[in-house]
Tab-separated table of C-alpha atoms and ligand atoms in Angstrom:
chain	number	residue	atom	x	y	z
A	179	MET	CA	220.499	145.643	110.911
A	180	ASN	CA	218.181	148.582	111.056
A	181	ILE	CA	215.134	149.383	108.794
A	182	LEU	CA	214.977	152.718	106.978
A	183	ASP	CA	211.363	152.929	107.573
A	184	GLY	CA	209.615	154.953	104.721
A	185	LYS	CA	206.218	154.584	106.301
A	186	LEU	CA	207.242	156.349	109.527
A	187	VAL	CA	209.343	159.013	107.863
A	188	SER	CA	206.848	159.827	105.149
A	189	ALA	CA	204.021	160.011	107.802
A	190	LYS	CA	206.234	162.503	109.901
A	191	ILE	CA	207.117	164.684	106.876
A	192	LYS	CA	203.518	164.748	105.487
A	193	GLU	CA	202.424	165.994	108.906
A	194	ASP	CA	204.716	169.053	108.393
A	195	ILE	CA	203.608	169.450	104.825
A	196	LYS	CA	200.025	169.357	105.912
A	197	ALA	CA	200.515	172.122	108.426
A	198	ASP	CA	202.500	174.311	105.867
A	199	ALA	CA	199.873	173.823	103.335
A	200	ALA	CA	197.074	174.935	105.696
A	201	ALA	CA	199.203	178.120	106.421
A	202	PHE	CA	199.503	178.658	102.627
A	203	THR	CA	195.848	178.167	101.950
A	204	ALA	CA	194.817	180.570	104.741
A	205	GLN	CA	197.025	183.254	103.339
A	206	ALA	CA	196.621	182.817	99.643
A	207	GLY	CA	192.873	181.842	99.720
A	208	ARG	CA	193.526	178.744	97.619
A	209	LYS	CA	195.273	175.309	98.052
A	210	PRO	CA	198.593	174.286	96.515
A	211	HIS	CA	197.422	172.642	93.215
A	212	LEU	CA	199.146	169.753	91.466
A	213	VAL	CA	198.070	168.521	88.029
A	214	ALA	CA	199.162	165.069	86.780
A	215	ILE	CA	198.763	164.089	83.259
A	216	LEU	CA	198.451	160.396	82.420
A	217	VAL	CA	198.521	159.041	78.775
A	218	GLY	CA	197.236	155.559	78.201
A	219	ASN	CA	196.422	152.959	80.751
A	220	ASP	CA	199.707	151.472	81.911
A	221	GLY	CA	198.819	149.503	85.260
A	222	GLY	CA	201.816	150.647	87.093
A	223	SER	CA	201.365	154.413	86.006
A	224	GLU	CA	197.730	154.240	87.015
A	225	THR	CA	198.708	153.097	90.484
A	226	TYR	CA	201.415	155.723	90.962
A	227	VAL	CA	199.129	158.549	89.666
A	228	ALA	CA	196.399	157.347	91.974
A	229	SER	CA	198.611	157.359	94.775
A	230	LYS	CA	200.030	160.717	94.156
A	231	MET	CA	196.507	162.358	93.830
A	232	ARG	CA	195.373	160.571	97.091
A	233	ASN	CA	198.380	162.012	98.995
A	234	CYS	CA	197.644	165.425	97.719
A	235	GLU	CA	194.306	165.358	99.276
A	236	LEU	CA	195.636	163.999	102.584
A	237	VAL	CA	197.993	166.883	103.016
A	238	GLY	CA	195.393	169.380	101.897
A	239	PHE	CA	196.539	170.152	98.250
A	240	ASP	CA	194.087	170.233	95.195
A	241	SER	CA	194.983	167.782	92.704
A	242	THR	CA	193.749	167.033	89.151
A	243	ASN	CA	194.267	164.089	86.989
A	244	ILE	CA	194.040	164.680	83.322
A	245	ARG	CA	193.665	161.495	81.374
A	246	TYR	CA	194.307	160.971	77.574
A	247	ASP	CA	193.998	158.019	75.424
A	248	VAL	CA	197.129	156.397	74.098
A	249	ASP	CA	196.653	157.873	70.680
A	250	ILE	CA	196.728	161.547	71.687
A	251	THR	CA	199.297	163.392	69.460
A	252	GLU	CA	202.506	165.017	70.777
A	253	ALA	CA	201.179	168.494	69.483
A	254	GLU	CA	197.904	168.162	71.543
A	255	LEU	CA	199.723	167.200	74.592
A	256	ILE	CA	202.191	170.109	74.400
A	257	ALA	CA	199.207	172.497	73.861
A	258	LYS	CA	197.742	171.244	76.992
A	259	ILE	CA	201.013	171.836	78.851
A	260	GLU	CA	201.081	175.317	77.656
A	261	GLU	CA	197.760	175.917	78.770
A	262	ILE	CA	198.571	174.740	82.151
A	263	ASN	CA	201.866	176.680	82.274
A	264	ALA	CA	199.887	179.824	81.811
A	265	ASP	CA	197.321	179.035	84.545
A	266	ASP	CA	198.273	180.748	87.817
A	267	THR	CA	196.072	178.545	89.864
A	268	ILE	CA	198.293	175.579	89.179
A	269	ASP	CA	201.557	175.238	90.880
A	270	GLY	CA	202.985	171.978	89.765
A	271	LEU	CA	202.680	169.762	86.672
A	272	ILE	CA	203.894	166.286	86.190
A	273	VAL	CA	203.533	164.049	83.023
A	274	GLN	CA	203.652	160.464	84.078
A	275	LEU	CA	206.266	158.552	82.406
A	276	PRO	CA	206.585	156.358	80.241
A	277	LEU	CA	204.824	157.996	77.374
A	278	PRO	CA	203.739	156.064	74.251
A	279	LYS	CA	206.414	155.631	71.683
A	280	HIS	CA	205.078	158.367	69.118
A	281	ILE	CA	205.707	160.990	71.941
A	282	ASP	CA	209.356	162.249	72.706
A	283	PRO	CA	209.716	162.409	76.349
A	284	ASP	CA	212.404	164.938	76.159
A	285	LYS	CA	210.044	167.357	74.208
A	286	ILE	CA	207.460	167.078	76.799
A	287	THR	CA	209.767	167.587	79.725
A	288	GLU	CA	211.021	170.724	78.083
A	289	ALA	CA	207.550	172.027	77.348
A	290	ILE	CA	206.721	172.015	81.071
A	291	ASP	CA	207.656	175.550	82.693
A	292	TYR	CA	210.614	174.734	84.828
A	293	ARG	CA	209.008	176.670	87.545
A	294	LYS	CA	206.106	174.104	87.723
A	295	ASP	CA	208.398	171.111	87.153
A	296	VAL	CA	208.019	169.520	90.424
A	297	ASP	CA	209.328	166.253	89.126
A	298	GLY	CA	212.449	167.997	88.615
A	299	PHE	CA	213.234	166.512	85.174
A	300	HIS	CA	213.549	169.876	83.127
A	301	PRO	CA	217.194	170.620	82.031
A	302	ILE	CA	217.008	173.914	83.904
A	303	ASN	CA	216.437	172.136	87.175
A	304	LEU	CA	218.862	169.404	86.491
A	305	GLY	CA	221.607	172.020	85.875
A	306	ARG	CA	220.712	174.036	88.919
A	307	MET	CA	220.869	170.888	90.939
A	308	GLN	CA	224.254	170.075	89.519
A	309	ARG	CA	225.484	173.618	90.590
A	310	ASN	CA	223.923	173.297	94.013
A	311	LEU	CA	221.394	176.072	93.366
A	312	PRO	CA	217.863	176.264	94.556
A	313	CYS	CA	215.803	173.919	92.168
A	314	PHE	CA	213.357	171.153	92.117
A	315	ILE	CA	215.034	168.013	92.838
A	316	PRO	CA	213.700	164.684	91.194
A	317	ALA	CA	211.363	163.232	93.697
A	318	THR	CA	212.787	159.782	94.188
A	319	PRO	CA	216.351	160.982	94.860
A	320	TYR	CA	214.990	163.896	96.955
A	321	GLY	CA	213.003	161.406	98.929
A	322	ILE	CA	216.228	159.238	99.511
A	323	MET	CA	217.951	162.280	100.657
A	324	LEU	CA	215.189	163.177	103.170
A	325	MET	CA	215.374	159.675	104.511
A	326	LEU	CA	219.190	159.709	104.992
A	327	ASP	CA	218.651	163.021	106.636
A	328	TYR	CA	216.009	161.941	109.053
A	329	TYR	CA	218.119	158.872	110.388
A	330	LYS	CA	221.196	161.124	110.368
A	331	ILE	CA	223.198	158.574	108.245
A	332	GLU	CA	226.844	159.601	108.079
A	333	THR	CA	227.485	160.163	104.457
A	334	ALA	CA	230.519	162.538	104.376
A	335	GLY	CA	233.557	160.802	103.158
A	336	LYS	CA	231.825	157.486	102.437
A	337	HIS	CA	232.120	155.654	99.172
A	338	ALA	CA	228.572	155.463	97.618
A	339	VAL	CA	228.010	153.239	94.547
A	340	VAL	CA	224.831	153.879	92.469
A	341	VAL	CA	223.675	150.910	90.296
A	342	GLY	CA	221.637	152.511	87.307
A	343	ARG	CA	221.968	155.747	85.545
A	344	SER	CA	218.449	156.784	84.530
A	345	ASN	CA	217.825	160.471	84.211
A	346	ILE	CA	215.063	160.069	86.904
A	347	VAL	CA	216.938	158.116	89.671
A	348	GLY	CA	220.506	156.929	89.252
A	349	SER	CA	222.122	159.842	87.561
A	350	PRO	CA	220.525	162.687	89.795
A	351	MET	CA	221.095	160.460	92.802
A	352	SER	CA	224.783	160.260	92.099
A	353	ILE	CA	225.025	164.174	91.765
A	354	LEU	CA	223.333	164.616	95.172
A	355	LEU	CA	225.449	162.283	97.025
A	356	ALA	CA	228.534	163.901	95.532
A	357	ARG	CA	227.453	167.578	96.192
A	358	ASN	CA	229.119	169.591	98.902
A	359	ALA	CA	226.179	169.414	101.254
A	360	ASN	CA	224.746	167.381	104.073
A	361	PRO	CA	223.757	164.609	103.328
A	362	GLY	CA	226.346	164.439	100.520
A	363	ASN	CA	230.184	164.735	100.453
A	364	CYS	CA	230.402	161.120	99.265
A	365	THR	CA	232.806	159.726	96.763
A	366	VAL	CA	230.541	158.235	94.268
A	367	THR	CA	230.636	155.520	91.625
A	368	LEU	CA	228.071	155.457	89.089
A	369	THR	CA	227.500	152.078	87.466
A	370	HIS	CA	225.484	150.629	84.731
A	371	SER	CA	225.015	147.778	82.312
A	372	ARG	CA	228.504	148.391	80.643
A	373	THR	CA	230.283	148.425	83.880
A	374	LYS	CA	232.998	145.794	84.109
A	375	ASP	CA	232.888	143.639	87.145
A	376	LEU	CA	229.937	145.306	88.928
A	377	LYS	CA	230.424	142.942	91.812
A	378	ALA	CA	233.739	144.371	92.686
A	379	GLU	CA	232.541	147.875	92.424
A	380	VAL	CA	229.429	147.273	94.561
A	381	LEU	CA	231.534	145.436	97.228
A	382	ARG	CA	233.557	148.597	97.911
A	383	ALA	CA	230.417	150.556	98.784
A	384	ASP	CA	229.645	152.034	102.111
A	385	ILE	CA	226.396	153.020	100.655
A	386	ILE	CA	224.617	151.237	97.858
A	387	VAL	CA	221.743	152.734	95.911
A	388	ALA	CA	220.122	150.062	93.538
A	389	ALA	CA	217.934	151.466	90.798
A	390	ILE	CA	218.104	148.813	88.135
A	391	GLY	CA	214.568	147.418	87.713
A	392	LYS	CA	215.446	143.722	88.278
A	393	LYS	CA	214.115	141.705	91.144
A	394	ASN	CA	216.687	140.608	93.706
A	395	PHE	CA	219.669	141.789	91.349
A	396	VAL	CA	221.901	142.834	94.309
A	397	THR	CA	222.767	139.779	96.327
A	398	ALA	CA	224.509	139.136	99.532
A	399	ASP	CA	227.882	138.343	97.941
A	400	MET	CA	227.988	141.806	96.387
A	401	VAL	CA	227.441	143.660	99.638
A	402	LYS	CA	230.117	144.656	102.240
A	403	GLU	CA	229.409	144.029	105.848
A	404	GLY	CA	227.765	147.096	107.473
A	405	ALA	CA	226.625	148.831	104.284
A	406	VAL	CA	223.677	151.111	103.901
A	407	VAL	CA	221.481	149.642	101.328
A	408	ILE	CA	218.791	151.759	99.496
A	409	ASP	CA	216.527	149.764	97.298
A	410	VAL	CA	214.733	151.878	94.682
A	411	GLY	CA	213.452	148.885	92.473
A	412	ILE	CA	209.749	148.279	92.134
A	413	ASN	CA	209.300	145.020	90.394
A	414	ARG	CA	205.641	143.920	90.050
A	415	GLU	CA	204.851	140.214	89.705
A	416	ASP	CA	201.401	138.532	89.525
A	417	SER	CA	200.335	136.954	92.735
A	418	THR	CA	197.509	135.018	94.154
A	419	GLU	CA	198.555	135.827	97.769
A	420	THR	CA	197.363	139.389	97.436
A	421	LYS	CA	194.185	141.259	96.978
A	422	SER	CA	195.637	143.527	94.380
A	423	GLY	CA	196.729	140.391	92.329
A	424	PHE	CA	200.472	141.393	92.308
A	425	LYS	CA	203.305	141.366	94.670
A	426	LEU	CA	206.254	143.907	94.667
A	427	TYR	CA	209.909	143.224	94.774
A	428	GLY	CA	212.911	145.439	95.083
A	429	ASP	CA	216.201	145.113	93.305
A	430	VAL	CA	217.867	143.858	96.310
A	431	ASP	CA	217.548	140.345	97.792
A	432	PHE	CA	216.439	141.688	101.041
A	433	GLU	CA	216.263	138.193	102.681
A	434	HIS	CA	220.028	137.654	102.460
A	435	VAL	CA	221.272	141.289	102.121
A	436	ALA	CA	219.478	142.575	105.348
A	437	PRO	CA	221.622	140.648	107.978
A	438	LYS	CA	224.790	142.137	106.395
A	439	SER	CA	223.671	145.644	106.183
A	440	SER	CA	223.768	148.404	108.929
A	441	TRP	CA	220.658	150.064	107.392
A	442	ILE	CA	218.270	148.922	104.754
A	443	THR	CA	215.106	150.111	102.891
A	444	PRO	CA	212.297	147.487	102.572
A	445	VAL	CA	210.198	147.074	99.264
A	446	PRO	CA	207.379	148.084	99.818
A	447	GLY	CA	207.698	150.543	102.545
A	448	GLY	CA	210.763	152.315	101.700
A	449	VAL	CA	211.741	154.428	98.902
A	450	GLY	CA	208.417	154.606	97.224
A	451	LEU	CA	206.669	156.365	100.059
A	452	MET	CA	209.599	158.809	100.182
A	453	THR	CA	209.150	159.609	96.549
A	454	ILE	CA	205.656	160.843	97.084
A	455	VAL	CA	206.990	162.989	99.836
A	456	GLY	CA	209.663	164.548	97.536
A	457	LEU	CA	206.842	165.324	95.023
A	458	LEU	CA	204.604	166.938	97.741
A	459	LYS	CA	207.598	169.000	99.148
A	460	ASN	CA	208.252	170.383	95.601
A	461	THR	CA	204.712	171.122	94.838
A	462	LEU	CA	204.328	173.064	98.103
A	463	GLU	CA	207.581	174.974	97.407
A	464	ALA	CA	206.094	175.769	94.031
A	465	ALA	CA	203.000	177.310	95.463
A	466	LYS	CA	204.901	179.243	97.936
A	467	GLY	CA	207.254	180.539	95.291
A	468	ASN	CA	210.208	179.744	97.471
A	469	ILE	CA	212.432	178.186	94.801
A	470	TYR	CA	211.438	180.450	91.791
A	471	GLN	CA	209.498	183.648	92.518
A	472	LYS	CA	205.960	183.930	91.199
B	598	LIG	P1	215.777	152.317	83.889
B	598	LIG	O1	215.320	151.206	83.008
B	598	LIG	O2	215.457	153.859	83.216
B	598	LIG	O3	217.255	152.367	84.199
B	598	LIG	C1	217.837	151.137	84.534
B	598	LIG	C2	219.265	151.354	84.901
B	598	LIG	O4	219.845	150.105	85.326
B	598	LIG	C3	219.922	151.614	83.606
B	598	LIG	O5	220.952	152.660	83.878
B	598	LIG	C4	220.637	150.300	83.202
B	598	LIG	O6	221.898	150.495	82.546
B	598	LIG	C5	220.944	149.795	84.432
B	598	LIG	N1	221.011	148.265	84.430
B	598	LIG	C6	220.197	147.323	83.888
B	598	LIG	N2	220.750	146.058	83.837
B	598	LIG	C7	221.945	146.351	84.425
B	598	LIG	C8	222.839	145.263	84.827
B	598	LIG	N3	222.664	143.915	84.477
B	598	LIG	N4	223.935	145.692	85.440
B	598	LIG	C9	224.146	147.010	85.772
B	598	LIG	N5	223.122	147.828	85.486
B	598	LIG	C10	222.058	147.524	84.868
B	598	LIG	O7	215.073	152.306	85.320
B	598	LIG	P2	214.675	153.537	86.441
B	598	LIG	O8	215.856	154.222	86.888
B	598	LIG	O9	213.589	154.367	85.976
B	598	LIG	O10	214.089	152.570	87.485
B	598	LIG	C11	214.869	151.651	88.061
B	598	LIG	C12	213.969	150.930	89.021
B	598	LIG	O11	213.373	151.735	90.168
B	598	LIG	C13	212.745	150.204	88.479
B	598	LIG	O12	212.317	149.008	89.431
B	598	LIG	C14	211.646	151.258	88.793
B	598	LIG	O13	210.422	150.618	88.839
B	598	LIG	C15	212.068	151.712	90.148
B	598	LIG	N6	211.539	153.018	90.483
B	598	LIG	C16	211.094	153.221	91.629
B	598	LIG	C17	210.718	154.521	92.085
B	598	LIG	C18	210.185	154.729	93.503
B	598	LIG	O14	209.405	155.569	93.791
B	598	LIG	N7	210.633	153.743	94.426
B	598	LIG	C19	210.700	155.611	91.116
B	598	LIG	C20	211.339	155.371	89.823
B	598	LIG	C21	211.685	154.133	89.544
B	598	LIG	P3	222.031	151.140	81.137
B	598	LIG	O15	221.905	152.721	81.221
B	598	LIG	O16	223.336	150.778	80.676
B	598	LIG	O17	220.926	150.452	80.247
């Protein structure tokens, strides 16, 4: 068993991003700039946004966190997004999900200018990804692809089974793994809560991507000997053992699955750190105008 070490890979890629950001800043006379909008005070979302902002600073980007109370209206939020769309000093805009029930996440996603959509959730970016055209790729699947690339994990011709079909992780992951690209060229099975005999499906996998949101959901009896296991899950549980007051668990029963796997991501220290890298890379590309001309 080998560890796919998100700490190591993210640190290396962030060094490259930092050098690129410095070159951009010297040339453009300003830093790449990411704005994150956070509505309400969901504990998980606050942690994620704080980490994104901190990482922006670390690599030499400007970052702005705009916070709204939970009762902001959809129209007010869209007005702010439109203001940011028109601001040439802002390269990337993300609106942290989930949003309160009275705000339609699809409307918000589509209100963001696709050229600033560094989360890669806008239908234009998703459509371009499907067609293998330059685009912003959703940060988590992008981070996973960077990890597979870093470790030169053989993917061509492999059978990948993705568990979970969300718009932000499972579905884009299945598209990326199936694309005619490297990494990619997998035969992909996309599974979800209506899949019959999930265990039989997962057992056939050379590569498993678990994005379900249930602690220790993928157990050792579901995993083929030698499989590559990517654990996307972040499940928080209260704990008296940690300073933060909670502990993180993946969707994979790491203790029992790891000995059977050829490669596996830990939680924490795996995909979560790579997600940040995906976001930073998208923001840098947005600033440089490499994907969509400014
Ligand atoms: P969603 O809740 O949006 O999607 C979960 C998916 O899992 C759904 O497609 C659902 O199926 C499927 N599912 C649920 N129960 C079962 C089951 N019993 N059998 C098979 N499939 C099932 O979650 P996300 O994709 O947003 O997130 C998944 C996990 O990844 C979470 O723990 C989240 O915190 C974490 N995450 C981590 C990130 C990181 O940076 N590491 C980034 C984003 C998310 P159905 O569609 O049928 O309901």
